[in-house]
XYZ file of C-alpha atoms in Angstrom:
684
model
C -5.874 79.283 24.850
C -8.231 81.495 23.929
C -8.704 82.560 27.837
C -4.960 82.856 27.969
C -4.809 85.359 25.178
C -7.808 87.099 26.449
C -6.274 87.471 30.459
C -3.298 89.065 28.701
C -5.021 91.115 26.612
C -6.736 91.934 29.487
C -3.985 93.255 31.753
C -2.797 95.100 28.917
C -5.406 96.808 28.932
C -5.865 97.316 32.390
C -2.272 99.104 32.600
C -3.075 100.612 29.825
C -5.778 101.942 31.682
C -4.703 102.774 35.030
C -1.586 104.299 33.588
C 1.252 103.155 36.434
C 4.539 105.477 37.085
C 7.020 103.515 34.478
C 9.069 103.226 38.220
C 6.293 101.287 39.092
C 5.585 99.017 36.352
C 9.527 98.287 36.049
C 9.177 97.049 39.525
C 6.546 94.701 39.435
C 8.155 92.804 36.100
C 11.132 92.936 37.567
C 10.193 91.039 40.605
C 7.418 89.079 38.433
C 10.606 88.102 36.417
C 13.172 87.338 39.823
C 10.789 85.357 41.423
C 9.349 82.746 38.308
C 13.554 82.819 37.797
C 14.015 81.592 41.087
C 10.967 79.228 41.193
C 11.807 77.740 37.878
C 15.287 77.222 38.680
C 14.396 75.201 42.037
C 12.055 72.958 39.664
C 14.588 72.667 37.190
C 16.960 71.889 39.561
C 15.008 69.078 41.396
C 13.704 67.964 38.202
C 17.359 66.798 37.411
C 17.972 65.241 41.005
C 14.689 63.327 39.851
C 15.633 62.138 36.240
C 19.390 60.981 38.209
C 17.656 58.666 40.542
C 15.677 57.248 37.998
C 18.809 56.191 35.981
C 20.949 55.325 38.567
C 19.026 54.332 40.929
C 15.603 52.637 38.851
C 17.878 51.887 36.349
C 19.955 50.132 38.763
C 17.468 48.030 39.849
C 15.890 47.366 36.517
C 19.453 46.550 35.267
C 22.171 45.664 37.620
C 23.400 42.097 35.558
C 25.028 45.835 32.918
C 27.092 46.262 36.253
C 28.760 50.015 35.019
C 27.776 49.287 32.174
C 24.853 51.683 33.243
C 27.192 54.571 33.051
C 27.693 53.350 28.835
C 23.614 53.631 28.457
C 22.270 56.108 29.932
C 23.742 59.534 28.962
C 23.173 57.504 25.793
C 19.257 57.136 26.812
C 19.585 60.830 27.537
C 20.591 61.968 24.599
C 18.153 59.880 22.581
C 15.247 61.790 24.515
C 16.399 64.684 24.306
C 17.503 65.068 21.017
C 14.217 65.082 19.265
C 13.111 67.941 21.423
C 16.248 70.144 20.613
C 15.508 69.301 16.724
C 12.097 70.253 16.468
C 10.789 72.124 19.138
C 13.585 74.753 19.576
C 16.421 74.561 18.056
C 17.948 77.809 20.637
C 17.793 74.976 23.138
C 20.797 73.334 22.081
C 24.472 73.312 23.442
C 24.948 76.061 26.653
C 22.288 78.812 25.126
C 24.183 82.169 26.779
C 24.748 82.784 23.085
C 21.688 82.737 22.130
C 20.119 84.936 25.085
C 23.227 87.838 24.199
C 21.790 87.183 20.086
C 18.188 87.827 21.063
C 19.188 91.279 23.086
C 21.394 92.055 19.896
C 19.503 91.730 16.865
C 15.656 90.684 17.706
C 15.593 93.939 21.263
C 15.662 90.787 23.399
C 12.547 88.710 22.329
C 12.760 85.142 22.267
C 10.189 82.076 21.757
C 8.370 81.144 24.834
C 8.712 77.867 23.665
C 12.391 77.528 24.594
C 11.542 77.511 28.365
C 10.076 74.335 28.104
C 12.360 72.749 25.400
C 15.394 73.666 27.833
C 14.006 72.559 30.641
C 13.286 69.027 29.302
C 16.343 68.924 26.964
C 18.820 69.827 29.804
C 17.786 68.373 33.124
C 17.569 64.523 30.225
C 21.317 65.933 29.760
C 22.896 66.303 33.022
C 19.997 63.798 35.101
C 20.881 61.213 33.066
C 25.444 61.654 32.942
C 26.095 64.871 30.777
C 28.867 66.575 31.427
C 27.016 69.865 31.774
C 26.211 73.195 33.967
C 22.394 73.465 35.080
C 23.485 77.508 35.321
C 23.377 77.885 31.744
C 19.502 76.294 31.060
C 18.404 78.370 34.046
C 19.961 81.489 32.312
C 18.117 80.806 29.307
C 14.574 80.475 31.020
C 14.834 83.256 33.151
C 15.903 85.397 30.061
C 13.129 83.557 27.560
C 11.077 84.358 31.043
C 11.871 88.233 31.590
C 11.007 88.372 27.267
C 7.498 86.835 26.941
C 6.391 89.512 29.664
C 7.675 92.128 28.126
C 6.122 91.067 25.216
C 2.863 90.590 26.624
C 2.449 93.777 28.082
C 3.536 95.678 24.594
C 6.311 96.497 26.210
C 9.214 99.134 23.895
C 12.059 96.627 22.979
C 14.324 99.162 25.166
C 12.168 97.660 28.364
C 12.290 93.876 26.778
C 15.446 93.863 26.868
C 16.321 94.650 30.725
C 13.879 91.816 31.342
C 16.157 89.496 29.642
C 18.792 90.905 31.822
C 16.494 90.491 34.737
C 16.028 87.208 33.936
C 19.871 86.172 33.250
C 20.946 88.124 36.071
C 17.999 86.217 38.674
C 19.266 83.000 36.827
C 22.556 82.980 38.160
C 21.535 84.057 41.576
C 19.196 81.428 42.109
C 21.577 79.251 40.846
C 24.862 79.749 43.221
C 22.884 81.506 45.399
C 24.616 84.410 44.296
C 23.058 87.656 43.735
C 25.756 90.256 43.369
C 27.180 87.772 40.405
C 23.975 87.742 38.854
C 23.963 90.460 38.679
C 27.458 91.563 37.648
C 26.734 88.469 34.841
C 24.080 90.238 33.774
C 25.921 93.611 32.683
C 28.997 91.753 31.972
C 27.729 89.339 29.717
C 24.441 89.657 28.778
C 24.230 93.912 28.366
C 27.892 94.281 28.019
C 27.427 97.317 29.805
C 26.135 99.259 32.566
C 23.551 101.405 32.861
C 22.713 102.572 36.074
C 19.107 102.738 34.020
C 19.348 98.760 34.000
C 20.951 97.466 37.551
C 17.869 98.902 39.960
C 15.692 96.432 37.917
C 18.573 93.300 38.165
C 19.530 93.768 41.253
C 15.907 93.797 42.863
C 15.583 90.279 40.472
C 18.415 88.787 41.304
C 17.809 88.858 44.897
C 14.052 88.198 44.301
C 15.084 85.005 42.593
C 17.940 83.897 45.060
C 15.312 84.585 48.371
C 12.341 82.247 46.312
C 15.323 79.291 45.843
C 17.112 80.568 49.571
C 13.119 79.584 50.568
C 13.454 75.711 48.911
C 17.002 74.791 48.844
C 18.091 76.501 52.049
C 20.049 79.640 52.903
C 24.223 77.817 52.942
C 26.985 79.174 49.871
C 27.169 76.834 47.533
C 30.255 75.746 48.847
C 31.344 74.437 52.008
C 35.437 75.406 52.516
C 37.706 76.696 55.354
C 39.216 79.826 55.648
C 41.784 80.584 53.328
C 44.260 83.116 52.955
C 47.590 84.519 52.222
C 50.245 83.783 54.705
C 53.258 85.759 52.932
C 53.291 88.533 50.543
C 54.867 86.701 48.097
C 52.450 84.287 47.767
C 50.523 86.421 45.005
C 53.029 85.455 42.680
C 51.843 81.849 42.576
C 47.909 82.862 41.812
C 50.049 84.842 39.056
C 51.498 81.732 37.188
C 48.459 80.554 38.263
C 46.647 82.481 36.298
C 48.972 82.349 33.094
C 48.376 78.303 33.230
C 44.272 79.259 33.543
C 44.871 81.147 30.915
C 45.989 78.083 28.521
C 43.742 76.223 29.874
C 40.399 78.102 29.289
C 41.791 78.357 25.414
C 42.227 74.733 25.153
C 38.750 74.045 26.625
C 37.575 76.661 23.948
C 38.912 75.291 20.760
C 38.225 71.478 22.198
C 34.909 72.293 22.300
C 34.121 74.088 18.872
C 36.313 71.550 17.356
C 34.025 68.937 18.545
C 31.218 71.178 17.736
C 32.433 71.481 13.868
C 33.005 67.971 13.809
C 29.603 66.656 14.649
C 28.358 69.969 12.415
C 29.710 68.741 9.647
C 28.753 65.223 10.174
C 25.680 64.544 7.395
C 23.540 62.256 10.498
C 20.357 63.516 11.628
C 20.533 66.001 14.603
C 18.211 64.489 16.576
C 20.285 61.363 17.148
C 23.399 63.241 17.625
C 23.043 63.666 21.658
C 23.203 59.523 21.825
C 26.471 59.509 19.658
C 28.085 62.312 22.165
C 26.264 60.443 24.982
C 28.001 57.122 23.961
C 31.231 58.495 23.928
C 30.588 60.691 26.857
C 29.586 56.866 28.679
C 32.356 55.184 27.622
C 34.803 57.412 29.387
C 33.169 57.515 32.224
C 33.546 53.392 32.243
C 37.291 53.283 31.284
C 39.423 56.372 33.407
C 38.191 54.802 36.196
C 39.405 51.565 35.661
C 42.656 53.139 34.420
C 43.023 55.908 37.212
C 42.215 52.422 39.990
C 45.467 50.934 38.796
C 47.700 52.903 41.485
C 47.838 56.466 39.959
C 45.261 57.348 42.981
C 43.316 56.388 46.535
C 40.841 53.430 45.699
C 37.778 54.961 46.833
C 38.733 57.989 44.469
C 38.617 56.080 41.304
C 34.855 55.814 42.248
C 34.873 51.892 40.957
C 32.861 50.354 43.038
C 28.721 49.810 42.541
C 26.259 50.583 43.343
C 26.510 53.466 40.513
C 24.289 56.091 42.267
C 27.140 56.001 45.382
C 30.598 55.744 42.322
C 28.728 58.174 39.742
C 31.698 59.096 37.520
C 33.668 62.446 38.414
C 32.735 63.966 34.392
C 29.228 62.920 35.403
C 26.688 66.029 35.623
C 28.049 69.342 36.810
C 30.228 67.751 39.528
C 29.742 70.098 41.898
C 30.995 67.517 44.534
C 34.332 67.198 42.676
C 34.524 71.213 43.116
C 34.066 71.085 47.081
C 36.113 68.407 47.193
C 39.122 69.923 45.454
C 38.075 73.530 47.740
C 38.632 71.513 51.010
C 41.809 69.695 49.416
C 40.503 66.838 49.996
C 42.184 65.310 46.375
C 45.039 63.371 45.218
C 47.369 64.884 42.949
C 46.955 61.958 40.188
C 42.920 62.683 40.246
C 43.229 66.368 39.857
C 45.560 66.212 37.094
C 43.314 63.578 34.976
C 40.518 65.539 35.597
C 41.501 69.079 34.206
C 41.999 66.835 31.003
C 38.907 64.734 31.206
C 36.309 67.283 32.106
C 36.772 69.513 28.789
C 36.523 66.086 27.122
C 33.147 64.612 28.736
C 31.681 68.568 27.993
C 33.360 68.725 24.432
C 31.189 65.259 23.488
C 28.269 66.345 25.296
C 27.739 69.273 23.869
C 29.569 69.196 21.217
C 26.916 66.536 20.098
C 24.527 69.224 19.500
C 23.138 68.332 24.149
C 21.284 70.759 26.233
C 23.329 72.586 29.092
C 25.825 75.584 30.539
C 29.402 75.469 30.301
C 29.844 78.050 33.241
C 30.299 75.080 35.799
C 32.657 72.848 33.552
C 34.796 75.874 33.722
C 35.074 76.125 37.450
C 35.530 72.491 37.754
C 38.478 72.627 34.935
C 39.410 75.780 37.346
C 39.427 74.019 40.937
C 40.811 70.895 39.225
C 43.818 73.085 37.795
C 44.248 75.188 40.772
C 44.198 71.661 43.024
C 46.541 70.186 41.657
C 49.064 73.605 41.039
C 48.810 74.003 45.172
C 50.044 69.744 45.456
C 52.741 70.594 43.853
C 53.692 73.683 45.814
C 52.621 71.663 48.901
C 55.709 69.237 47.400
C 57.710 72.073 46.514
C 57.074 73.633 50.048
C 55.450 72.268 52.225
C 53.611 75.085 54.773
C 54.272 77.890 53.073
C 50.557 78.556 51.762
C 47.338 77.742 53.437
C 46.875 75.198 50.854
C 45.928 72.940 47.535
C 42.667 74.527 48.274
C 43.234 78.203 47.777
C 44.384 77.187 44.373
C 41.869 75.584 43.693
C 39.481 78.630 44.731
C 41.561 81.235 42.813
C 42.042 78.298 39.205
C 38.317 77.892 39.130
C 37.727 81.834 39.361
C 40.747 82.436 36.729
C 39.290 79.647 34.260
C 35.641 80.634 33.925
C 36.934 84.469 33.929
C 39.336 84.046 30.783
C 37.161 81.610 28.379
C 34.033 83.919 29.451
C 35.724 87.715 29.640
C 33.905 88.801 32.690
C 36.579 88.892 35.676
C 34.102 90.800 37.554
C 31.359 88.091 37.294
C 33.930 85.314 37.716
C 35.545 86.930 41.409
C 32.313 87.644 43.042
C 30.710 84.238 42.228
C 33.754 82.565 44.001
C 33.679 85.148 46.693
C 30.200 84.680 47.403
C 29.889 81.115 46.408
C 32.774 80.939 48.966
C 32.473 82.754 51.619
C 35.345 83.836 51.868
C 36.997 87.591 51.733
C 40.338 86.847 52.507
C 40.969 85.259 49.198
C 39.564 88.642 47.461
C 43.781 89.890 47.163
C 44.413 86.069 45.038
C 41.605 86.226 43.195
C 41.729 89.726 41.731
C 45.579 88.942 41.490
C 44.813 85.170 39.453
C 41.945 86.520 37.359
C 43.534 89.669 35.925
C 46.287 87.754 35.103
C 44.413 84.707 33.251
C 42.639 87.368 31.140
C 45.187 89.060 29.761
C 46.954 86.284 28.711
C 43.578 84.283 27.335
C 42.889 87.491 25.606
C 46.099 87.741 24.316
C 45.870 84.140 23.626
C 42.338 83.644 21.594
C 40.438 87.226 20.911
C 37.014 85.731 21.496
C 34.969 84.085 24.615
C 33.326 80.822 24.994
C 30.012 82.849 24.896
C 31.092 85.215 21.643
C 32.252 82.036 19.378
C 29.908 81.217 19.002
C 27.732 84.066 17.972
C 31.294 85.235 15.378
C 30.625 81.913 13.689
C 27.460 83.138 13.088
C 28.646 86.812 11.732
C 27.712 88.790 14.866
C 30.121 90.695 16.198
C 29.404 92.304 19.493
C 30.489 95.585 21.086
C 29.286 96.734 24.290
C 26.465 94.271 23.499
C 25.953 95.324 20.217
C 26.129 93.546 16.963
C 29.116 95.719 14.934
C 28.352 94.092 11.552
C 24.819 95.431 11.529
C 26.659 99.099 11.790
C 29.187 98.804 8.704
C 25.825 98.196 6.590
C 24.558 102.282 7.680
C 26.677 104.665 6.468
C 27.454 108.054 8.483
C 25.816 109.886 5.338
C 22.774 108.204 6.493
C 22.115 108.881 10.131
C 24.062 112.256 11.002
C 22.410 115.294 11.583
C 23.252 117.409 8.142
C 22.745 121.170 10.513
C 24.877 120.391 13.381
C 24.685 123.597 16.182
C 27.577 125.357 16.124
C 29.426 128.147 17.805
C 31.796 130.480 17.251
C 35.496 130.377 18.364
C 35.121 133.706 19.950
C 32.102 133.148 21.569
C 32.064 134.307 25.491
C 32.232 131.691 27.281
C 29.760 133.616 29.606
C 27.397 132.920 26.407
C 27.911 129.404 25.762
C 25.933 127.981 28.539
C 22.853 130.118 27.843
C 23.333 127.401 24.639
C 24.122 124.633 26.315
C 20.348 125.849 27.861
C 19.185 126.470 25.147
C 19.773 123.890 23.013
C 19.606 121.196 25.769
C 22.702 119.554 24.013
C 26.187 119.192 25.483
C 28.710 119.943 23.146
C 29.027 121.999 20.085
C 31.495 121.808 16.880
C 33.393 124.858 17.141
C 33.970 127.004 13.717
C 36.280 129.470 12.851
C 35.318 132.902 11.351
C 35.710 131.358 7.777
C 33.123 128.728 8.438
C 36.071 126.346 9.131
C 36.121 122.985 12.093
C 38.139 124.794 14.543
C 37.493 121.736 17.405
C 34.730 121.088 19.609
C 33.549 122.024 23.129
C 31.682 120.189 25.679
C 29.247 120.522 29.119
C 32.527 119.128 30.124
C 34.967 121.299 29.633
C 32.749 124.565 30.334
C 32.678 123.301 33.584
C 36.488 122.525 33.903
C 37.262 125.906 32.500
C 34.796 128.104 34.937
C 35.655 125.791 38.589
C 39.343 126.243 37.556
C 39.678 129.538 38.718
C 42.785 130.765 37.504
C 40.811 133.127 34.406
C 37.928 134.853 35.435
C 35.036 133.261 32.908
C 33.891 137.463 32.191
C 37.413 136.929 30.044
C 37.214 133.670 28.036
C 36.206 133.093 24.529
C 34.840 129.632 23.245
C 38.729 129.211 21.318
C 40.592 128.768 25.382
C 38.193 126.366 26.498
C 37.439 124.031 22.839
C 39.437 120.667 22.162
C 41.565 121.577 19.066
C 42.551 117.477 18.794
C 39.326 116.400 17.057
C 37.965 112.570 16.179
C 36.430 112.713 13.165
C 34.670 110.412 10.731
C 34.037 111.060 7.271
C 30.302 110.272 5.378
C 31.120 107.714 3.014
C 33.013 105.706 6.329
C 30.468 103.374 7.840
C 28.387 103.882 11.447
C 30.281 100.621 12.917
C 33.790 102.536 11.841
C 32.421 105.509 14.223
C 31.480 103.402 16.386
C 35.066 102.290 17.176
C 36.399 105.736 17.127
C 34.182 106.726 20.137
C 34.476 104.027 22.695
C 37.918 103.991 23.061
C 37.169 107.948 24.746
C 33.676 107.164 25.661
C 33.087 109.904 22.875
C 29.066 111.121 23.008
C 28.953 112.880 19.668
C 31.772 112.596 16.853
C 31.903 116.058 13.678
C 31.437 114.936 10.536
C 33.889 116.116 7.882
C 34.297 116.027 4.299
C 37.015 113.377 2.749
C 38.734 115.803 1.159
C 39.033 118.948 3.305
C 38.767 117.342 7.350
C 38.326 121.062 8.195
C 34.877 121.594 6.379
C 32.233 120.376 8.413
C 29.743 118.499 6.904
C 27.584 117.091 10.103
C 27.732 115.438 13.508
C 26.868 112.185 14.656
C 25.555 111.136 18.151
C 25.170 108.226 20.083
C 21.185 108.025 19.814
C 21.962 108.288 15.758
C 24.052 105.042 16.108
C 21.371 104.233 18.003
C 19.240 105.020 14.854
C 21.703 103.194 12.871
C 21.827 99.846 14.438
C 17.995 99.832 14.225
C 18.328 100.411 10.268
C 21.289 98.292 9.951
C 19.534 95.565 12.171
C 16.071 95.814 9.540
C 18.321 95.220 6.563
C 20.131 92.420 8.018
C 16.741 91.136 8.621
C 15.438 91.888 5.009
C 18.830 90.093 3.791
C 18.096 87.024 5.900
C 14.342 86.644 4.684
C 15.846 87.138 1.360
C 18.638 84.151 1.370
C 15.525 81.754 2.826
C 13.182 82.181 0.518
C 15.763 82.252 -2.489
C 17.088 79.036 -1.033
C 13.385 77.355 -0.368
C 12.990 78.710 -4.490
C 15.048 76.131 -6.876
C 13.666 78.048 -9.608
C 15.856 79.662 -11.606
C 13.836 81.601 -13.119
C 12.660 83.775 -10.545
C 14.895 86.904 -9.168
C 13.720 90.039 -6.844
C 13.295 93.333 -8.391
C 12.717 96.853 -6.193
C 10.882 99.315 -7.764
C 11.322 103.034 -5.716
C 8.271 104.622 -6.156
C 8.730 108.392 -7.099
C 6.311 110.920 -5.564
C 4.333 111.259 -9.039
C 3.610 107.368 -9.711
C 0.494 106.664 -10.455
C 0.159 103.814 -7.821
C 1.005 106.364 -5.037
C -2.327 106.777 -2.811
C -3.776 102.973 -4.192
C -3.871 100.030 -1.810
C -2.165 96.789 -2.416
C -6.086 95.018 -3.809
C -6.318 98.470 -6.280
C -2.998 97.378 -8.330
C -3.127 95.225 -11.415
C -0.553 92.867 -10.883
C 1.096 90.426 -13.158
C 0.535 86.678 -12.296
C 4.097 86.631 -12.374
C 4.915 89.182 -9.345
C 4.444 88.751 -6.333
C 5.324 91.748 -3.305
C 7.315 90.663 -0.440
C 8.108 93.942 1.575
C 7.927 97.684 0.930
C 11.144 99.120 2.886
C 9.488 103.035 4.295
C 12.590 105.042 5.461
C 13.483 103.018 8.401
C 10.744 100.770 8.786
C 10.148 97.768 6.993
C 6.629 96.467 5.921
C 4.904 93.557 5.173
C 2.655 94.215 1.935
C -1.202 93.188 2.818
C -4.005 93.948 0.529
C -5.098 97.169 2.550
C -1.438 98.202 2.766
C -1.394 101.528 0.655
C 1.611 102.542 -0.922
C 2.954 106.049 -0.457
C 6.060 107.934 -2.366
C 9.752 107.064 -1.490
C 8.853 103.497 -0.810
C 11.028 100.703 -2.087
C 8.910 97.659 -3.342
C 10.651 94.569 -3.330
C 9.019 92.055 -5.880
C 9.490 88.884 -6.661
C 9.273 87.825 -10.462
C 9.484 85.561 -13.013
C 12.577 86.079 -15.288
C 12.062 87.201 -19.162
C 14.113 84.974 -21.421
């Protein structure tokens, strides 16, 4: 372990010494993360296949007397093995993993513990390989994100760069799993980061391409699913895809609610967390044992019921990611009865698996459910209007994208991933129609996505990848520019260009002659006025081009309020006005001020969390926290902690120094303005 630490330190020192360009560092790390994630995806897929053979081939050889009862035992044993890994080694491995990556991006600067990689791979492989109803993409996304975070931390990169590497790892995970690099990039931007930055895009693309290339070397260069080429026969057919989009929205919302209902039941159950996945596996096994028997009563063709033996050749449809069943639906080969049953059975199976605390993804189950819904809908259309459409398989393609888009609120990812997985360009129009209709309906039915709902339950509300609740703890007057650069209302436009060049600003508040707020003028206003050519620019003054319809904020409002007002119009700055006089300018808040506010809010939340955890750990009611601000004339200024004569009944916990949270040590020197937090014994 010591040699490994020294090697990492030597690498970081070498980079500091040669000082490569920022582009070279980011390119190199993106390639490393992409290649590592691609290789990890290959090993993870092979590990799942190995565990599946152990459970259903070797298990059948040793326990053939169980017959189909092996389907009950296998998921329970898998949960029994995976549960302790999650409970005792890395709790972040619980569930589908993507919310944990989003939380790390939003609150911890992209920092993820390296041990998550090992725990997630082991637990998810045991879960899926033993029959757990979950996808492999969620674990690979978390593994890739953890790899990116680890590389960034090893090289002592900034939080912005670590966040970028986490997004690179997430994109690489999707690209390697589904052989879909474009969709991987969009997944990272839409879901992980929450917004598109051109500065992030290049590295994410490189990482996704690298991961897909590595995966193709080992797994082959072919689409995830092989299907016929479908298309639209008549324009009126799009109306059917729109109707399918509405149904997909209801199905996706039902899936979200069912999954979290089971999660609540298991979380509220007073039972060892390490054993809960085994109970979920037992429920899943019972479902897999009985439903083929019911379907075999003449509801589906005999070969579709999968009632035969050995188990390895008749694994239930609801086990694992279900890619073979999805492909059957996309090819239009499955019966209406089976497809209709799977619409309800797959979400239930996934809820048993992930709701009980096991490890796996929800991406593949959402695709499965959508393919079953679309295929069943297509069978109905085919029965009512034979030959009028491209067939059930085409509806399965659209249903797959629509359900995932509704569940994840990621329409572009859904369209691109289905396009890349099927290589059928002629389905783009139906995909767009079904996906965006489903998205609109789903947002009306359920505010949160399947990913963000877990975060909101933890008190984390994301907007464009940032936690809005963090910003509710910071007021505007704490971060605003109190003496902003302003321009007079009668300033000639010809001189305004010089102000833009001199200050480097992209906009100014405009003041009347009496100092009251007139409006704002931006660089875009200047460009629009000077290129229009209707009035010569030397005849214009700022009054003529400024925007008077100003969106402003009060100094006692929160930064979260400012963000919500700025987001709809994509504003880069906003005037701060007095509450008793909306024309009195007291400051300006800008985007970089909001970033600074986010850091302040995150620090305060972390301190509050630490306090809460410390308070819970202290059962003695005689203890309390005390904040002591250090005035400039205090006798403690300039002294170290070791030099203070502290009473035995007091322990220094933290020092808040401006926007920084300092953990006190013996050599920490106190400064004027510090707020020292101490844990003291109450006096009675």
